[in-house]
Short mmCIF file of C-alpha atoms and ligand atoms in Angstrom, two decimals:
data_model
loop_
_atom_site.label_atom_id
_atom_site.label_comp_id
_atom_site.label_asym_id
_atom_site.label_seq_id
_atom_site.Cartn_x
_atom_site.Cartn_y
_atom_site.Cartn_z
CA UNK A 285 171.45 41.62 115.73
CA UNK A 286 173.76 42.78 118.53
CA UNK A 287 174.33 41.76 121.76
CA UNK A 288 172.52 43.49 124.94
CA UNK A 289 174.84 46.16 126.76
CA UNK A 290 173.00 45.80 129.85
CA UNK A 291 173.85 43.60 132.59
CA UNK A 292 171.68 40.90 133.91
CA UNK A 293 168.27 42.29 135.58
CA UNK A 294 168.28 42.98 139.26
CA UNK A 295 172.10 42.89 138.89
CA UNK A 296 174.45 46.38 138.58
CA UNK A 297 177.60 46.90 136.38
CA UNK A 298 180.05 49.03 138.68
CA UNK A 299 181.53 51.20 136.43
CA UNK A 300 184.65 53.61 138.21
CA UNK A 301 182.10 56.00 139.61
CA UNK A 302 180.12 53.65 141.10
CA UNK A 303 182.98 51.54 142.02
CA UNK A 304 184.19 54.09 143.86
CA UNK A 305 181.38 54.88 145.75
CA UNK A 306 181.22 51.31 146.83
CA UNK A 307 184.94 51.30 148.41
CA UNK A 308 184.11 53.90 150.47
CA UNK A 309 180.66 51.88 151.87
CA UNK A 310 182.80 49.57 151.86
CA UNK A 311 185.70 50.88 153.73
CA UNK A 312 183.32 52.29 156.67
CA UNK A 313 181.94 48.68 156.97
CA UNK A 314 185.40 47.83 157.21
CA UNK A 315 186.85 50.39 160.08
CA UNK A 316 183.99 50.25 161.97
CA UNK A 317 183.74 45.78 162.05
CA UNK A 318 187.30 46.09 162.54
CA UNK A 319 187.57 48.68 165.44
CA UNK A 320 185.22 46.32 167.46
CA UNK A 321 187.77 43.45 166.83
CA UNK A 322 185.84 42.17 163.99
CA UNK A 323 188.02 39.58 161.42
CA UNK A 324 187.14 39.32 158.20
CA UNK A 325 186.43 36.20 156.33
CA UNK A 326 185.34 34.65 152.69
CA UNK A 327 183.77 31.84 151.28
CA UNK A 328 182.63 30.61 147.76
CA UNK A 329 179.45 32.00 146.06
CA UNK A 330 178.32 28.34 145.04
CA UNK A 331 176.88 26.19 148.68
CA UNK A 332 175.49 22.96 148.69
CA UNK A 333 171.69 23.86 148.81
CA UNK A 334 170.99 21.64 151.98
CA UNK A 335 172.41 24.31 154.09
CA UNK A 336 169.72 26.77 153.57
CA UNK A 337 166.92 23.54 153.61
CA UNK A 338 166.43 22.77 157.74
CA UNK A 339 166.51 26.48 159.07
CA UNK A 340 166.70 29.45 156.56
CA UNK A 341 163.43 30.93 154.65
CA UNK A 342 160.68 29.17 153.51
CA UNK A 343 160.67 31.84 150.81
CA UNK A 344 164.14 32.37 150.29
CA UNK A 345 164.70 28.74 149.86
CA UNK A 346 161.35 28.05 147.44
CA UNK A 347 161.09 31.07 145.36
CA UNK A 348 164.60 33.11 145.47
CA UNK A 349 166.98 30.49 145.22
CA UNK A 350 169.16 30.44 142.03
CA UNK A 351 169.66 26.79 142.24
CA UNK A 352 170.86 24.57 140.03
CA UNK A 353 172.49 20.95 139.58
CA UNK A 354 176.03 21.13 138.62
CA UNK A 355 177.82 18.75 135.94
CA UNK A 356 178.28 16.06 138.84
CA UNK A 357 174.48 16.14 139.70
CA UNK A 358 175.31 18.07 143.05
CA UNK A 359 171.98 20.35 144.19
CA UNK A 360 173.81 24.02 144.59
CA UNK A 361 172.92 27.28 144.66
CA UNK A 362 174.52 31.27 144.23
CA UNK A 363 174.40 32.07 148.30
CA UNK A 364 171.20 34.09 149.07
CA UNK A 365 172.87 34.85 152.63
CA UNK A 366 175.55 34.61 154.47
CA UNK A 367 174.60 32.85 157.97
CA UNK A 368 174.13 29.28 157.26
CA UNK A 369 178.04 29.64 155.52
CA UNK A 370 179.44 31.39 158.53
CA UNK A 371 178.02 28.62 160.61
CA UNK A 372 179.12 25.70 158.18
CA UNK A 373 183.04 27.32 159.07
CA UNK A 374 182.03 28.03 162.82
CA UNK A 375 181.28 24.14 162.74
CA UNK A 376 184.11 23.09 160.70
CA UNK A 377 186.89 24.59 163.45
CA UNK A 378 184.35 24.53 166.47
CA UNK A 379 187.53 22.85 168.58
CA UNK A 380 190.63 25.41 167.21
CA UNK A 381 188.61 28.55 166.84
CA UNK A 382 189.30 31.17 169.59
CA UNK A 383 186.01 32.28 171.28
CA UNK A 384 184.24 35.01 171.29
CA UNK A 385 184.62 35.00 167.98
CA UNK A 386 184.28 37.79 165.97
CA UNK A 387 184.03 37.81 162.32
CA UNK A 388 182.95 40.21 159.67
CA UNK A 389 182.05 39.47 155.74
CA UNK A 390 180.62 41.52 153.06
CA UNK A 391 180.14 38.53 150.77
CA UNK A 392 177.82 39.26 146.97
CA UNK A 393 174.06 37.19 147.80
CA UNK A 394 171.79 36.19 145.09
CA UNK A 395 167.94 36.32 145.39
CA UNK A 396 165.73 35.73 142.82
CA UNK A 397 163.04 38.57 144.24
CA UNK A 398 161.42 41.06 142.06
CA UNK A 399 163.56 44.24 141.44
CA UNK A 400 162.49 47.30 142.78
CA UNK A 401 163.58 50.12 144.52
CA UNK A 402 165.78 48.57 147.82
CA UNK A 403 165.50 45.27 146.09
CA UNK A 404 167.92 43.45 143.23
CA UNK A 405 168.66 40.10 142.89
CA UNK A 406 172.10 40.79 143.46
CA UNK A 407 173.14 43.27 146.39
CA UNK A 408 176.18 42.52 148.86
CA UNK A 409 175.32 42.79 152.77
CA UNK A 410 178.04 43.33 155.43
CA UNK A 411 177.51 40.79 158.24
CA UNK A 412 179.13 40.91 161.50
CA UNK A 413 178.54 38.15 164.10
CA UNK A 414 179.81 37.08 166.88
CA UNK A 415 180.41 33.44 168.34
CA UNK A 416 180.43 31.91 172.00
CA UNK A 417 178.59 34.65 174.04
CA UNK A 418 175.27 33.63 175.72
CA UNK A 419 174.35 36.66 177.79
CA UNK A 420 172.93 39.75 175.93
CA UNK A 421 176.29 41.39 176.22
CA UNK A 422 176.71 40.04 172.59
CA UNK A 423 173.45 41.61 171.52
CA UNK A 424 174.47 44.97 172.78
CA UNK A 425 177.68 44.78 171.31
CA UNK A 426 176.19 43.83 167.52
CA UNK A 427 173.48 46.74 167.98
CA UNK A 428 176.09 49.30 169.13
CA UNK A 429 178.28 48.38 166.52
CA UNK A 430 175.42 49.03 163.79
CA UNK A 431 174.23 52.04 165.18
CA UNK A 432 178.09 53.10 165.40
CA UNK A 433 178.18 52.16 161.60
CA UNK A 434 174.98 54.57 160.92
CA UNK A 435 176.89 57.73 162.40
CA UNK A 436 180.47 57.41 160.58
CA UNK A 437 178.28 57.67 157.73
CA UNK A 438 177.12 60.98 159.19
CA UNK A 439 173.97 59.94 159.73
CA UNK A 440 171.94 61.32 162.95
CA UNK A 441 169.51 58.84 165.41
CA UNK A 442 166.13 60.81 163.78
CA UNK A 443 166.75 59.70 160.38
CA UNK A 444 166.60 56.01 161.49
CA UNK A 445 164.80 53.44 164.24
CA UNK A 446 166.39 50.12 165.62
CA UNK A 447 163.47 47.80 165.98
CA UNK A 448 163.88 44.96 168.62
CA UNK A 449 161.66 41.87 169.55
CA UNK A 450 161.92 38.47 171.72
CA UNK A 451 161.61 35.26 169.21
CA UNK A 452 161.13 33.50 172.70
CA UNK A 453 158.21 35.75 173.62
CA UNK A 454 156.21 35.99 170.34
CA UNK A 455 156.63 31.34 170.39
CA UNK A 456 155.41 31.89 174.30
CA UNK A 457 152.39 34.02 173.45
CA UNK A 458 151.85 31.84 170.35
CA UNK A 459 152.61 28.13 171.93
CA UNK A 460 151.74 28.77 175.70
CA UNK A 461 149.38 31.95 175.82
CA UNK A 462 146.99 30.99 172.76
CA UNK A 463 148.24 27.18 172.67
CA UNK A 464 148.28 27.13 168.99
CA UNK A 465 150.37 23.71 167.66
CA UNK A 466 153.47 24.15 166.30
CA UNK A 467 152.67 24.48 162.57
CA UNK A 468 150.50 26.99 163.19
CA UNK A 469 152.65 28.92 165.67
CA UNK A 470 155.40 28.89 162.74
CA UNK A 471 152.95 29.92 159.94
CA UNK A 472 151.56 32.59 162.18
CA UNK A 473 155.10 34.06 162.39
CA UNK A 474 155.73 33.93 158.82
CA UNK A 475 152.08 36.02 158.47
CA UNK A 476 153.05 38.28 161.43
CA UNK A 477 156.54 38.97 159.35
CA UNK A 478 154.59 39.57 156.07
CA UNK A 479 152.31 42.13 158.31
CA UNK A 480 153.48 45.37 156.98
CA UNK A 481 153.61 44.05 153.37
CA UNK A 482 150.24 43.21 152.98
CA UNK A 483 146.71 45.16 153.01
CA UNK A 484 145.35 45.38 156.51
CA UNK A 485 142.04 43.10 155.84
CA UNK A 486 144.26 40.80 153.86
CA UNK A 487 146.02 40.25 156.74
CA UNK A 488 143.07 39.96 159.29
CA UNK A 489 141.81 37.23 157.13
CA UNK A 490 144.56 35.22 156.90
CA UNK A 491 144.81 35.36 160.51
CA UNK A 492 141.31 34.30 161.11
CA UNK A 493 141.85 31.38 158.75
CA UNK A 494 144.82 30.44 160.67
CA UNK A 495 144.04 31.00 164.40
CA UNK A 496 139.99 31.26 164.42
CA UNK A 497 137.73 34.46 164.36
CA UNK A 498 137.79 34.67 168.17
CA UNK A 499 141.63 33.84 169.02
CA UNK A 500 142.54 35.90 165.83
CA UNK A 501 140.51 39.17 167.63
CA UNK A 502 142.54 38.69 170.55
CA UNK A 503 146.17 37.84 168.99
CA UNK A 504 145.72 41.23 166.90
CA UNK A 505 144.83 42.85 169.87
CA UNK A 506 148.45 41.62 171.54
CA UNK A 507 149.81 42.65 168.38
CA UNK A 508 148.58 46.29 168.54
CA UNK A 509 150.98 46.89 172.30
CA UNK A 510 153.04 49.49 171.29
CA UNK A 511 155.47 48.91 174.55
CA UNK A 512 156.21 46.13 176.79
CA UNK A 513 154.25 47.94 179.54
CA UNK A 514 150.85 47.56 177.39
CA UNK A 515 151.12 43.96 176.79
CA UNK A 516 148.73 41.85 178.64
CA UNK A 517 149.47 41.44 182.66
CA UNK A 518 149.98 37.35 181.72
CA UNK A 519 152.49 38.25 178.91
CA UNK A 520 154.29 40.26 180.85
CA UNK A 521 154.91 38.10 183.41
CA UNK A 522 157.26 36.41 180.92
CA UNK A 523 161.30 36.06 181.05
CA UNK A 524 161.77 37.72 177.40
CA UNK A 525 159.99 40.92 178.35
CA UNK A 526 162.22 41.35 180.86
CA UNK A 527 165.29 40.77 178.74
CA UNK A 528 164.08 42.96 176.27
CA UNK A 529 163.62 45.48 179.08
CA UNK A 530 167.29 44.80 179.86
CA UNK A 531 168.66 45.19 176.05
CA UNK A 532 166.77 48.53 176.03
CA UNK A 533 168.02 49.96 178.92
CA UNK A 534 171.65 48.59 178.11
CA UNK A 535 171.43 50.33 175.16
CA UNK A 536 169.95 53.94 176.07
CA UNK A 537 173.19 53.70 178.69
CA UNK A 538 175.16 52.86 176.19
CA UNK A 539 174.24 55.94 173.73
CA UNK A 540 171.79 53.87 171.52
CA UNK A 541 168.67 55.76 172.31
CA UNK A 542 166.42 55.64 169.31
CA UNK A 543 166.18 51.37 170.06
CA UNK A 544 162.00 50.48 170.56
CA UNK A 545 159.99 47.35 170.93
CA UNK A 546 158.40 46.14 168.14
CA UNK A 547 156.19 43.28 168.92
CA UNK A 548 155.50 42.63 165.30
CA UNK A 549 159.27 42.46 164.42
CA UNK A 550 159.41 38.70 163.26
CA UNK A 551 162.86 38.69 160.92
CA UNK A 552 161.80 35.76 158.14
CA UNK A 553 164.20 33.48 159.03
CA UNK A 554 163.54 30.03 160.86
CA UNK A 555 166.85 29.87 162.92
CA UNK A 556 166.50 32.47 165.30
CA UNK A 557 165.98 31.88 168.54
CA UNK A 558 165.61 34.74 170.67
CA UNK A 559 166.25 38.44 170.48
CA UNK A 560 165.89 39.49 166.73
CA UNK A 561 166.56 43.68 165.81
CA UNK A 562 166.17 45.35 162.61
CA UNK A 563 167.07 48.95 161.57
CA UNK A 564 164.75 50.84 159.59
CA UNK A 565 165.12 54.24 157.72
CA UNK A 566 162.87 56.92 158.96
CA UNK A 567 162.59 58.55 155.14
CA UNK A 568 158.90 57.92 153.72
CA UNK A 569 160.61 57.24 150.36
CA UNK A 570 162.54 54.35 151.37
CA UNK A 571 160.45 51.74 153.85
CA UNK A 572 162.40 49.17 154.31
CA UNK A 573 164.70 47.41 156.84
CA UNK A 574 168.20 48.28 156.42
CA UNK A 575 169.58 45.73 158.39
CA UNK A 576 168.28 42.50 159.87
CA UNK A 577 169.90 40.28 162.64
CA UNK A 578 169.34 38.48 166.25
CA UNK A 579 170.63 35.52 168.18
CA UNK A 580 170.58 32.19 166.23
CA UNK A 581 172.05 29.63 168.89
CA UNK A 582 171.10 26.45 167.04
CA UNK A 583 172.36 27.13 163.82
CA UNK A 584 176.41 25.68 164.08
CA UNK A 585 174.66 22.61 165.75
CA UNK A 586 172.97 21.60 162.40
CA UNK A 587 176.20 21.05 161.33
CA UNK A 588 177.14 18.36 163.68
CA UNK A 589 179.01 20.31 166.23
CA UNK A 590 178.41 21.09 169.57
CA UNK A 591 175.82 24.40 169.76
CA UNK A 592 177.77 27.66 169.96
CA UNK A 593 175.88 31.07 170.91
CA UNK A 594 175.92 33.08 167.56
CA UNK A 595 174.39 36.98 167.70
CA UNK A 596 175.08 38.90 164.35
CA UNK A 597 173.09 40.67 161.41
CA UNK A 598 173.27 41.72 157.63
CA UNK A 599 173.20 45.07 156.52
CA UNK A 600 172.33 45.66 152.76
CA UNK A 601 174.19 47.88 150.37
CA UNK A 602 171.23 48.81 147.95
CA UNK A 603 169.14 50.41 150.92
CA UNK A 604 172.15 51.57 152.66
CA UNK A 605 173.00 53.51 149.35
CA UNK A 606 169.57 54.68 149.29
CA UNK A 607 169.74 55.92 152.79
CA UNK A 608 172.84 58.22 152.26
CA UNK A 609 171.08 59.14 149.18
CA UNK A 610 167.80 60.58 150.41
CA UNK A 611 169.60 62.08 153.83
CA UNK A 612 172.08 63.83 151.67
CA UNK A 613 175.24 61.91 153.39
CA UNK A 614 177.37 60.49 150.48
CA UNK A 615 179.96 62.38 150.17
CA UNK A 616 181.88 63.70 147.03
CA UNK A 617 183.98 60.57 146.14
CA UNK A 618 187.37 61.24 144.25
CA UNK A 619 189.09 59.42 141.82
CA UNK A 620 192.13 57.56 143.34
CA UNK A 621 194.18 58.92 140.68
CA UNK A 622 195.90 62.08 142.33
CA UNK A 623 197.54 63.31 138.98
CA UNK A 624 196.56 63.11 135.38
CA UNK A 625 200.32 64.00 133.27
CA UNK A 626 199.47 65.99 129.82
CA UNK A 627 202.59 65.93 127.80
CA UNK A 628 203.44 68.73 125.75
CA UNK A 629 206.07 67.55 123.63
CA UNK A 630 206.23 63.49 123.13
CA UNK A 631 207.23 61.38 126.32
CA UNK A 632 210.56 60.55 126.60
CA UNK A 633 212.99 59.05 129.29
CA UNK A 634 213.77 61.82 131.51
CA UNK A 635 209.79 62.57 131.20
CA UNK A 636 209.76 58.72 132.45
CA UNK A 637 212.07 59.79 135.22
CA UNK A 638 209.87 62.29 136.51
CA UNK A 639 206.80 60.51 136.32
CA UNK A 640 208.34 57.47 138.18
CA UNK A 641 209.47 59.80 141.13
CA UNK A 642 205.96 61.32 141.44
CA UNK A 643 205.06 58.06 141.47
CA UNK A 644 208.09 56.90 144.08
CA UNK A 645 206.66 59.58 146.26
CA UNK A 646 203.40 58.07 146.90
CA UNK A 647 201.12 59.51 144.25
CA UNK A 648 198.75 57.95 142.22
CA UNK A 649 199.47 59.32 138.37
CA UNK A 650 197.92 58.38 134.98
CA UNK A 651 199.95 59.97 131.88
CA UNK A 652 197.88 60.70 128.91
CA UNK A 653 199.58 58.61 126.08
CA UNK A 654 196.88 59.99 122.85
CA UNK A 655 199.50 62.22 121.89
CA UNK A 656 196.38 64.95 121.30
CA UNK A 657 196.66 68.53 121.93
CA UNK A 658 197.45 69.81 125.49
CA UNK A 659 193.63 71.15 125.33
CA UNK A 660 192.27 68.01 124.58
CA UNK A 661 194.41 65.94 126.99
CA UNK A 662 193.08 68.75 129.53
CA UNK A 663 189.60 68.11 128.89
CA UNK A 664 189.89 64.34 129.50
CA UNK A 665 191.51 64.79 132.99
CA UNK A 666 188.39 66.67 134.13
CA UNK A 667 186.48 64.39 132.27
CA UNK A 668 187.64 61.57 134.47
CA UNK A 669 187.58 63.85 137.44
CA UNK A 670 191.20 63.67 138.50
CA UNK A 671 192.19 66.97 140.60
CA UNK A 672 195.55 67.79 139.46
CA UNK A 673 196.89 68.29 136.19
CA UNK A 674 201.15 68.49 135.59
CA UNK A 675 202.07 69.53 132.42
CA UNK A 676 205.74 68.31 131.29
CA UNK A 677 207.33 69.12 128.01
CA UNK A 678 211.15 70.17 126.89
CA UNK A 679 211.06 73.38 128.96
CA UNK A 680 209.68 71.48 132.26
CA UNK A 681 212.52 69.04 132.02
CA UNK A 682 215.20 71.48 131.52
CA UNK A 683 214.16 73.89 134.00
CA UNK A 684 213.06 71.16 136.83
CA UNK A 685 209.50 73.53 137.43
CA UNK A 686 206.55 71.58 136.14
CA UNK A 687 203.11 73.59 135.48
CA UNK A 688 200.46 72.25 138.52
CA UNK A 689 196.91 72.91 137.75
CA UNK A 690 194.14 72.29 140.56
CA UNK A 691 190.99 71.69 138.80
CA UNK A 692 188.54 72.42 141.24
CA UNK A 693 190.06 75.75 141.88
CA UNK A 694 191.75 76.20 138.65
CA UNK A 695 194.41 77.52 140.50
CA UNK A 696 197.97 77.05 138.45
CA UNK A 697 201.59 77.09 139.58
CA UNK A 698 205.07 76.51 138.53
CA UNK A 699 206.60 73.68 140.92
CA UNK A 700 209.27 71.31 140.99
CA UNK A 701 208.44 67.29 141.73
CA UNK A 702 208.89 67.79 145.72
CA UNK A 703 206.40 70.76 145.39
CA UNK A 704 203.71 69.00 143.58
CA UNK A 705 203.92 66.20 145.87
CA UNK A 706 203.24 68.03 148.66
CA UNK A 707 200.59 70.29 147.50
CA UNK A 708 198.49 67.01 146.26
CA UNK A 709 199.30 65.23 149.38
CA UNK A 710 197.92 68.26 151.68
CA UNK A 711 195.08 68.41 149.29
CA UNK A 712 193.69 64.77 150.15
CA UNK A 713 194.29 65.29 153.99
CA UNK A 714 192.34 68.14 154.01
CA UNK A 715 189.20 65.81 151.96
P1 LIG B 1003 167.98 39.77 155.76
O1 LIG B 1003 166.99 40.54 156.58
O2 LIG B 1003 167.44 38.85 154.74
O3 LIG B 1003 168.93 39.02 156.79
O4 LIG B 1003 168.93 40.79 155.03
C1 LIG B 1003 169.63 41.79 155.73
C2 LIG B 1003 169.63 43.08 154.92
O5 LIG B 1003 170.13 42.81 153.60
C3 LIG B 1003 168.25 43.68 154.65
O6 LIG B 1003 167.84 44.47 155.73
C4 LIG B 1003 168.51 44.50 153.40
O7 LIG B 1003 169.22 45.69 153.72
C5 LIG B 1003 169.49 43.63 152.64
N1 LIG B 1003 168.84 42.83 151.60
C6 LIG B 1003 168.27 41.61 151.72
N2 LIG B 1003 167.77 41.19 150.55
C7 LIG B 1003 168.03 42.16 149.64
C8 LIG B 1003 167.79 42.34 148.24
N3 LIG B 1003 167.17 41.42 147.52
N4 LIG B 1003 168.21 43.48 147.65
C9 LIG B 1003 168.86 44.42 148.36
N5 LIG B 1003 169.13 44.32 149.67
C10 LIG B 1003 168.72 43.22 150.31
C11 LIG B 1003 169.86 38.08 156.47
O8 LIG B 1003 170.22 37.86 155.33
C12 LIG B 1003 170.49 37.43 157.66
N6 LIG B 1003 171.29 36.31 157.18
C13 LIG B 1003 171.33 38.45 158.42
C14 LIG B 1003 172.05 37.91 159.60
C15 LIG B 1003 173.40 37.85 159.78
N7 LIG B 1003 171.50 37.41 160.70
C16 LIG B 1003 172.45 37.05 161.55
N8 LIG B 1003 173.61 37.31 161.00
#
């Protein structure tokens, strides 16, 4: 019997095309994090399972955990997200670190969900955040920067929504307006997050078994506001309306105009505190969140430092990738090999010499060392998809002119090293 060529379910192999396309996601996640200030970090794949216990997912942490005991008995698991790690370092240097802090990651996160499409058990998800701002400054700066991420992909504000809720006003409505007790304030926002997921009636029953026929009638009706100005006049009377009023209208005068209230918006997680956002496609085919975040001010504290103000989300690469997709955004990616060398006669040291001057130059250049025919060492260069072809040989060498050959255009021309490297050089400016 042989062994399986495919990798592990819900996980991808990147082979050099796909590679590719994920340095450049990967390189806009990188310019844009990094034009707002944004330093990158790292951290290990393996945590200590206890940091995802007191705050994360009740999911997450039960069913989509790959946890395991190592050899010294230590309770572990493969990361299934990045916050409670960004806060275990926040905590670790709470005294040293220089605040606001800004910090960027696109870390590989492990859940054991079912795979589907937008779904694996492996995908990698940038995450910005920023440290040691309390006012909503912080939250307009993380939403601008992931709207700002949406356009250098190309992408226009009808193709996509940003979502935006209060944590502090769904717990006021829950706690203060229907007085439910805590547990069933917290398993009410689990449901209320699980609300689009689930059939309609299942969720009306659940609720009823949860809050009571008549309080149930009454919390779906509060659910059902499709702005802030149709919420009950009580409600409204609340604080977090009026900071979500104030997030909103930062926004729109900031040139983020396609932000709404979403008074279902619950984000799964247990540490958030107050404003929570999410970013959804507007393609039917793909209806799911693209990225997830909000203000999670207790988190750092868990870890035995003093509290620090922490605003930041995760943005996927699996629905990202299906977003460019569907919109028709991702552009052609190149290989980041600029030349492909046939030889003509067999390679020898002054072939060396001009090979290591193309290479001197700044080009990228793979030499084809199967000793085939020129015809066949010409078919694999567009079989990897390499642009330009030089052919060297006895004659080349003597005469110092070197055959060029653009494969896109199949354009060829005689031209000596400093030719060729400028030719390929204004070729990639103009990609
Ligand atoms: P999250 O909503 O679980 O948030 O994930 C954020 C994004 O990661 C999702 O919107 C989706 O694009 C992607 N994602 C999550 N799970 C999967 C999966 N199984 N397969 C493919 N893509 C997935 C968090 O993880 C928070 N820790 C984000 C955050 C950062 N909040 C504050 N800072």
């Amino acid at each position: 019997m042989s062994l399986s060529t495919q990798p592990y379910k819900g996980a991808r192999d990147f082979y050099p095309p796909e590679k590719r396309v994920q340095k450049y996601l990967f390189s806009v996640m990188r310019k844009v994090a990094e034009s707002y200030g944004y330093e990158e970090y790292d951290a290990p794949i393996i945590e200590p399972i206890d940091i995802y216990l007191a705050k994360s997912s009740n999911e997450i942490v039960n069913e989509q955990t790959y946890a395991f005991d190592d050899r010294g008995g230590r309770k572990v698991t493969l990361r299934p997200e990045m916050t409670p790690t960004v806060s275990r370092m926040v905590a670790a240097q709470r005294q040293e670190l220089a605040y606001p802090l800004r910090w960027y990651s696109i870390p590989n996160l492990w859940r054991y969900e079912r795979p589907q499409r937008g779904r694996l058990r492996e995908h990698w998800q940038l995450n910005v955040d920023i440290f040691g701002v309390t006012g909503l400054q912080a939250e307009l700066e993380i939403i601008e920067l992931a709207n700002k991420l949406l356009l250098c992909y190309k992408a226009t504000p009808d193709m996509y929504v940003i979502r935006i809720n209060s944590r502090k006003l769904v717990e006021y409505i829950l706690k203060d307006y229907f007085k439910f007790e805590s547990d069933t304030v917290l398993k009410c926002i689990r449901l209320i997050d699980r609300k689009n997921k689930i059939e309609n009636d299942e969720f009306k029953n659940l609720l009823v078994e949860l809050t009571g026929e008549e309080k149930s009638v009454e919390l779906q009706s509060v659910l059902e506001a499709v702005s802030l100005d149709s919420l009950p006049e009580d409600i409204k009377q609340h604080s977090s309306v009026n900071e979500v009023k104030d997030l909103l209208s930062l926004l729109a005068r900031n040139g983020v105009e396609n932000a709404t209230f979403d008074i279902t918006l619950m984000r799964g997680f247990d540490y958030y505190t107050d404003i929570v956002f999410e970013v959804f496609d507007n393609h039917p085919d793909n209806p799911r969140a693209m990225f997830g975040g909000g203000r999670y001010d207790g988190l750092v504290g868990l870890f035995g430092a003093e509290p620090v103000a922490s605003v930041g989300f995760g943005m996927g690469d699996v629905t990202l990738l299906d977003f460019l997709i569907v919109h028709d955004l991702l552009p052609p990616v190149h290989s980041e090999t600029d030349a492909y060398v046939v030889l003509v006669n067999e390679i020898n040291d002054q072939t060396q010499q001009v090979i290591t001057s193309l290479r001197d130059a700044g080009l990228n250049v793979a030499v084809d060392l199967s000793t085939r025919s020129v015809d066949s060492q010409l078919k694999t260069a567009i079989k990897k998809g390499i642009d330009f072809v030089v052919f060297i040989g006895a004659e080349e060498i003597s005469s110092g002119q070197f055959t060029l050959k653009n494969l896109l255009t199949r354009e060829e021309t005689k031209a000596s090293v400093a030719d060729i490297v400028t030719t390929i050089k204004n070729n990639a400016q103009k990609q």
